[in-house]
PDB file of C-alpha atoms in Angstrom:
ATOM      1  CA  MET A 683     -34.042 -60.675  22.322  1.00  0.00           C
ATOM      2  CA  LYS A 684     -38.149 -60.449  21.580  1.00  0.00           C
ATOM      3  CA  LYS A 685     -36.572 -56.893  21.086  1.00  0.00           C
ATOM      4  CA  PHE A 686     -33.711 -57.180  18.594  1.00  0.00           C
ATOM      5  CA  ALA A 687     -35.945 -59.154  16.799  1.00  0.00           C
ATOM      6  CA  THR A 688     -38.539 -56.421  16.512  1.00  0.00           C
ATOM      7  CA  MET A 689     -35.697 -53.824  15.895  1.00  0.00           C
ATOM      8  CA  ILE A 690     -34.552 -55.850  13.402  1.00  0.00           C
ATOM      9  CA  THR A 691     -38.226 -56.574  11.707  1.00  0.00           C
ATOM     10  CA  VAL A 692     -39.209 -52.326  12.362  1.00  0.00           C
ATOM     11  CA  ALA A 693     -35.623 -51.357  10.154  1.00  0.00           C
ATOM     12  CA  SER A 694     -36.068 -54.468   7.429  1.00  0.00           C
ATOM     13  CA  LEU A 695     -39.395 -52.777   5.767  1.00  0.00           C
ATOM     14  CA  ALA A 696     -38.288 -49.549   6.560  1.00  0.00           C
ATOM     15  CA  LEU A 697     -34.663 -48.892   5.111  1.00  0.00           C
ATOM     16  CA  PRO A 698     -36.613 -49.402   1.999  1.00  0.00           C
ATOM     17  CA  LEU A 699     -39.198 -47.228   1.587  1.00  0.00           C
ATOM     18  CA  ALA A 700     -36.476 -44.033   2.901  1.00  0.00           C
ATOM     19  CA  PHE A 701     -34.418 -44.819   0.346  1.00  0.00           C
ATOM     20  CA  ALA A 702     -37.439 -45.088  -2.452  1.00  0.00           C
ATOM     21  CA  ALA A 703     -39.542 -41.883  -1.051  1.00  0.00           C
ATOM     22  CA  PRO A 704     -36.722 -39.247  -1.919  1.00  0.00           C
ATOM     23  CA  LEU A 705     -36.979 -40.709  -5.379  1.00  0.00           C
ATOM     24  CA  ALA A 706     -40.470 -40.747  -5.400  1.00  0.00           C
ATOM     25  CA  VAL A 707     -40.628 -37.434  -4.319  1.00  0.00           C
ATOM     26  CA  SER A 708     -38.145 -34.897  -6.422  1.00  0.00           C
ATOM     27  CA  ALA A 709     -40.061 -36.832  -9.443  1.00  0.00           C
ATOM     28  CA  ALA A 710     -42.746 -35.524  -8.360  1.00  0.00           C
ATOM     29  CA  THR A 711     -42.030 -31.863  -8.353  1.00  0.00           C
ATOM     30  CA  THR A 712     -40.323 -31.690 -11.148  1.00  0.00           C
ATOM     31  CA  PRO A 713     -43.314 -30.862 -13.130  1.00  0.00           C
ATOM     32  CA  VAL A 714     -45.169 -28.840 -10.442  1.00  0.00           C
ATOM     33  CA  THR A 715     -41.609 -26.112 -11.125  1.00  0.00           C
ATOM     34  CA  THR A 716     -42.206 -25.926 -14.207  1.00  0.00           C
ATOM     35  CA  ALA A 717     -45.643 -25.447 -14.554  1.00  0.00           C
ATOM     36  CA  ALA A 718     -45.037 -22.578 -11.440  1.00  0.00           C
ATOM     37  CA  LYS A 719     -42.530 -20.373 -14.617  1.00  0.00           C
ATOM     38  CA  THR A 720     -45.294 -19.240 -16.033  1.00  0.00           C
ATOM     39  CA  LYS A 721     -45.648 -15.252 -14.765  1.00  0.00           C
ATOM     40  CA  GLY A 722     -48.601 -12.898 -14.522  1.00  0.00           C
ATOM     41  CA  THR A 723     -48.803  -8.906 -14.675  1.00  0.00           C
ATOM     42  CA  THR A 724     -48.473  -7.252 -11.669  1.00  0.00           C
ATOM     43  CA  TYR A 725     -51.261  -4.467 -10.316  1.00  0.00           C
ATOM     44  CA  ASN A 726     -51.171  -2.476  -7.600  1.00  0.00           C
ATOM     45  CA  ILE A 727     -54.616  -2.382  -6.548  1.00  0.00           C
ATOM     46  CA  ALA A 728     -56.602   1.472  -6.779  1.00  0.00           C
ATOM     47  CA  LYS A 729     -57.867   2.750  -3.354  1.00  0.00           C
ATOM     48  CA  ASN A 730     -61.260   0.983  -2.830  1.00  0.00           C
ATOM     49  CA  GLY A 731     -61.127  -0.515  -5.470  1.00  0.00           C
ATOM     50  CA  ALA A 732     -61.891  -4.090  -4.390  1.00  0.00           C
ATOM     51  CA  LYS A 733     -65.993  -4.960  -4.181  1.00  0.00           C
ATOM     52  CA  SER A 734     -67.391  -7.695  -3.467  1.00  0.00           C
ATOM     53  CA  PHE A 735     -71.198  -7.429  -4.163  1.00  0.00           C
ATOM     54  CA  LYS A 736     -74.874  -9.162  -4.874  1.00  0.00           C
ATOM     55  CA  ALA A 737     -74.355 -11.492  -8.218  1.00  0.00           C
ATOM     56  CA  LYS A 738     -75.444 -10.056 -11.035  1.00  0.00           C
ATOM     57  CA  SER A 739     -75.935 -11.357 -14.571  1.00  0.00           C
ATOM     58  CA  TYR A 740     -73.649 -11.078 -17.114  1.00  0.00           C
ATOM     59  CA  HIS A 741     -72.580 -12.576 -20.568  1.00  0.00           C
ATOM     60  CA  ILE A 742     -69.978 -12.966 -23.317  1.00  0.00           C
ATOM     61  CA  LYS A 743     -70.816 -11.860 -27.053  1.00  0.00           C
ATOM     62  CA  LYS A 744     -66.943 -14.111 -28.449  1.00  0.00           C
ATOM     63  CA  ASN A 745     -64.661 -15.691 -26.517  1.00  0.00           C
ATOM     64  CA  ILE A 746     -62.544 -13.919 -24.155  1.00  0.00           C
ATOM     65  CA  PRO A 747     -59.098 -15.182 -21.632  1.00  0.00           C
ATOM     66  CA  LEU A 748     -59.752 -15.695 -17.492  1.00  0.00           C
ATOM     67  CA  TYR A 749     -57.470 -15.095 -15.472  1.00  0.00           C
ATOM     68  CA  LYS A 750     -56.376 -16.391 -12.302  1.00  0.00           C
ATOM     69  CA  GLY A 751     -55.922 -13.533  -9.667  1.00  0.00           C
ATOM     70  CA  LEU A 752     -53.140 -14.345  -7.014  1.00  0.00           C
ATOM     71  CA  ILE A 753     -53.728 -11.598  -4.332  1.00  0.00           C
ATOM     72  CA  TYR A 754     -51.244 -10.534  -2.098  1.00  0.00           C
ATOM     73  CA  ALA A 755     -51.783  -9.858   1.230  1.00  0.00           C
ATOM     74  CA  ASN A 756     -49.619  -7.187   2.537  1.00  0.00           C
ATOM     75  CA  GLY A 757     -48.556  -5.290  -0.448  1.00  0.00           C
ATOM     76  CA  GLY A 758     -51.722  -4.026  -2.277  1.00  0.00           C
ATOM     77  CA  LYS A 759     -51.418  -5.748  -5.533  1.00  0.00           C
ATOM     78  CA  VAL A 760     -52.436  -8.807  -7.742  1.00  0.00           C
ATOM     79  CA  THR A 761     -51.296 -10.865 -10.197  1.00  0.00           C
ATOM     80  CA  PHE A 762     -53.912 -12.359 -13.743  1.00  0.00           C
ATOM     81  CA  THR A 763     -52.428 -15.639 -14.934  1.00  0.00           C
ATOM     82  CA  GLN A 764     -54.291 -16.161 -18.367  1.00  0.00           C
ATOM     83  CA  LYS A 765     -55.824 -19.829 -17.329  1.00  0.00           C
ATOM     84  CA  GLY A 766     -57.943 -20.693 -20.102  1.00  0.00           C
ATOM     85  CA  LYS A 767     -61.380 -19.099 -22.221  1.00  0.00           C
ATOM     86  CA  LEU A 768     -64.465 -18.101 -21.248  1.00  0.00           C
ATOM     87  CA  THR A 769     -66.140 -19.454 -24.685  1.00  0.00           C
ATOM     88  CA  LYS A 770     -69.439 -20.340 -23.137  1.00  0.00           C
ATOM     89  CA  ALA A 771     -72.255 -18.398 -24.891  1.00  0.00           C
ATOM     90  CA  VAL A 772     -74.040 -18.654 -21.404  1.00  0.00           C
ATOM     91  CA  THR A 773     -75.810 -15.705 -18.449  1.00  0.00           C
ATOM     92  CA  TYR A 774     -72.648 -15.775 -16.096  1.00  0.00           C
ATOM     93  CA  LYS A 775     -72.861 -14.527 -12.572  1.00  0.00           C
ATOM     94  CA  VAL A 776     -70.101 -11.972 -10.941  1.00  0.00           C
ATOM     95  CA  THR A 777     -69.446 -11.264  -7.560  1.00  0.00           C
ATOM     96  CA  ARG A 778     -67.016  -9.107  -7.323  1.00  0.00           C
ATOM     97  CA  SER A 779     -64.886  -6.336  -8.977  1.00  0.00           C
ATOM     98  CA  ILE A 780     -61.471  -5.116  -7.938  1.00  0.00           C
ATOM     99  CA  LYS A 781     -59.803  -1.952 -10.406  1.00  0.00           C
ATOM    100  CA  VAL A 782     -55.773  -1.768 -10.519  1.00  0.00           C
ATOM    101  CA  TYR A 783     -53.199  -0.008 -12.123  1.00  0.00           C
ATOM    102  CA  LYS A 784     -49.704  -0.490 -13.600  1.00  0.00           C
ATOM    103  CA  THR A 785     -47.170   1.494 -11.256  1.00  0.00           C
ATOM    104  CA  ASN A 786     -45.972   3.745 -14.345  1.00  0.00           C
ATOM    105  CA  SER A 787     -49.463   5.018 -16.003  1.00  0.00           C
ATOM    106  CA  LYS A 788     -52.146   6.387 -14.155  1.00  0.00           C
ATOM    107  CA  LYS A 789     -54.489   3.559 -16.234  1.00  0.00           C
ATOM    108  CA  THR A 790     -57.056   1.755 -14.229  1.00  0.00           C
ATOM    109  CA  LYS A 791     -58.474  -1.946 -15.311  1.00  0.00           C
ATOM    110  CA  THR A 792     -61.378  -3.041 -14.091  1.00  0.00           C
ATOM    111  CA  PHE A 793     -61.068  -7.041 -13.363  1.00  0.00           C
ATOM    112  CA  LEU A 794     -64.204  -8.896 -12.944  1.00  0.00           C
ATOM    113  CA  TYR A 795     -64.815 -12.123 -10.857  1.00  0.00           C
ATOM    114  CA  VAL A 796     -67.276 -15.189 -12.903  1.00  0.00           C
ATOM    115  CA  LYS A 797     -67.920 -16.748  -9.738  1.00  0.00           C
ATOM    116  CA  GLY A 798     -66.841 -20.723 -10.425  1.00  0.00           C
ATOM    117  CA  TYR A 799     -64.070 -19.416 -13.360  1.00  0.00           C
ATOM    118  CA  GLY A 800     -61.562 -16.705 -12.198  1.00  0.00           C
ATOM    119  CA  TYR A 801     -61.107 -12.949 -13.596  1.00  0.00           C
ATOM    120  CA  VAL A 802     -62.240 -11.171 -16.363  1.00  0.00           C
ATOM    121  CA  LEU A 803     -61.598  -7.933 -17.694  1.00  0.00           C
ATOM    122  CA  ALA A 804     -64.956  -5.695 -17.693  1.00  0.00           C
ATOM    123  CA  SER A 805     -64.770  -4.091 -21.118  1.00  0.00           C
ATOM    124  CA  GLN A 806     -65.059  -7.653 -22.000  1.00  0.00           C
ATOM    125  CA  ILE A 807     -68.024  -8.777 -20.268  1.00  0.00           C
ATOM    126  CA  THR A 808     -71.405  -7.522 -21.667  1.00  0.00           C
ATOM    127  CA  LYS A 809     -73.818  -6.758 -18.772  1.00  0.00           C
ATOM    128  CA  GLY A 810     -77.944  -8.684 -18.568  1.00  0.00           C
ATOM    129  CA  ILE A 811     -79.016 -11.856 -19.131  1.00  0.00           C
ATOM    130  CA  TYR A 812     -77.836 -13.999 -22.471  1.00  0.00           C
ATOM    131  CA  MET A 813     -81.015 -13.681 -24.999  1.00  0.00           C
ATOM    132  CA  PRO A 814     -79.498 -16.871 -27.904  1.00  0.00           C
ATOM    133  CA  ALA A 815     -80.841 -15.479 -30.914  1.00  0.00           C
ATOM    134  CA  ASP A 816     -84.189 -16.728 -32.921  1.00  0.00           C
TER     135      ASP A 816
END
């Protein structure tokens, strides 16, 4: 009789949770799927195009786009999605570079990884430390 009472108690406590959990999960996934629909630009990685090196100093002269990079494990491809702008005029540390090209083009672009922020186009960032004007 004691086992039966325990089973009834467990069922009465678990039953409301069984109905509430799927509703909470479906409500939580809706905003995530809408944010995941943002598409980026996919590039092929050039031969010997991905390099890591000791941190080097770079700075910006104007606001530049900041990208999130998703590197494919098997394909030798990378997808860059814009995630904001780099706006502070300070010295940034760059630790990686990646040389990429489009499938139907021979022009290459180089993206640099700004430590703690994301990827930027190499042509838009200046090498050297930031020196404020007097």
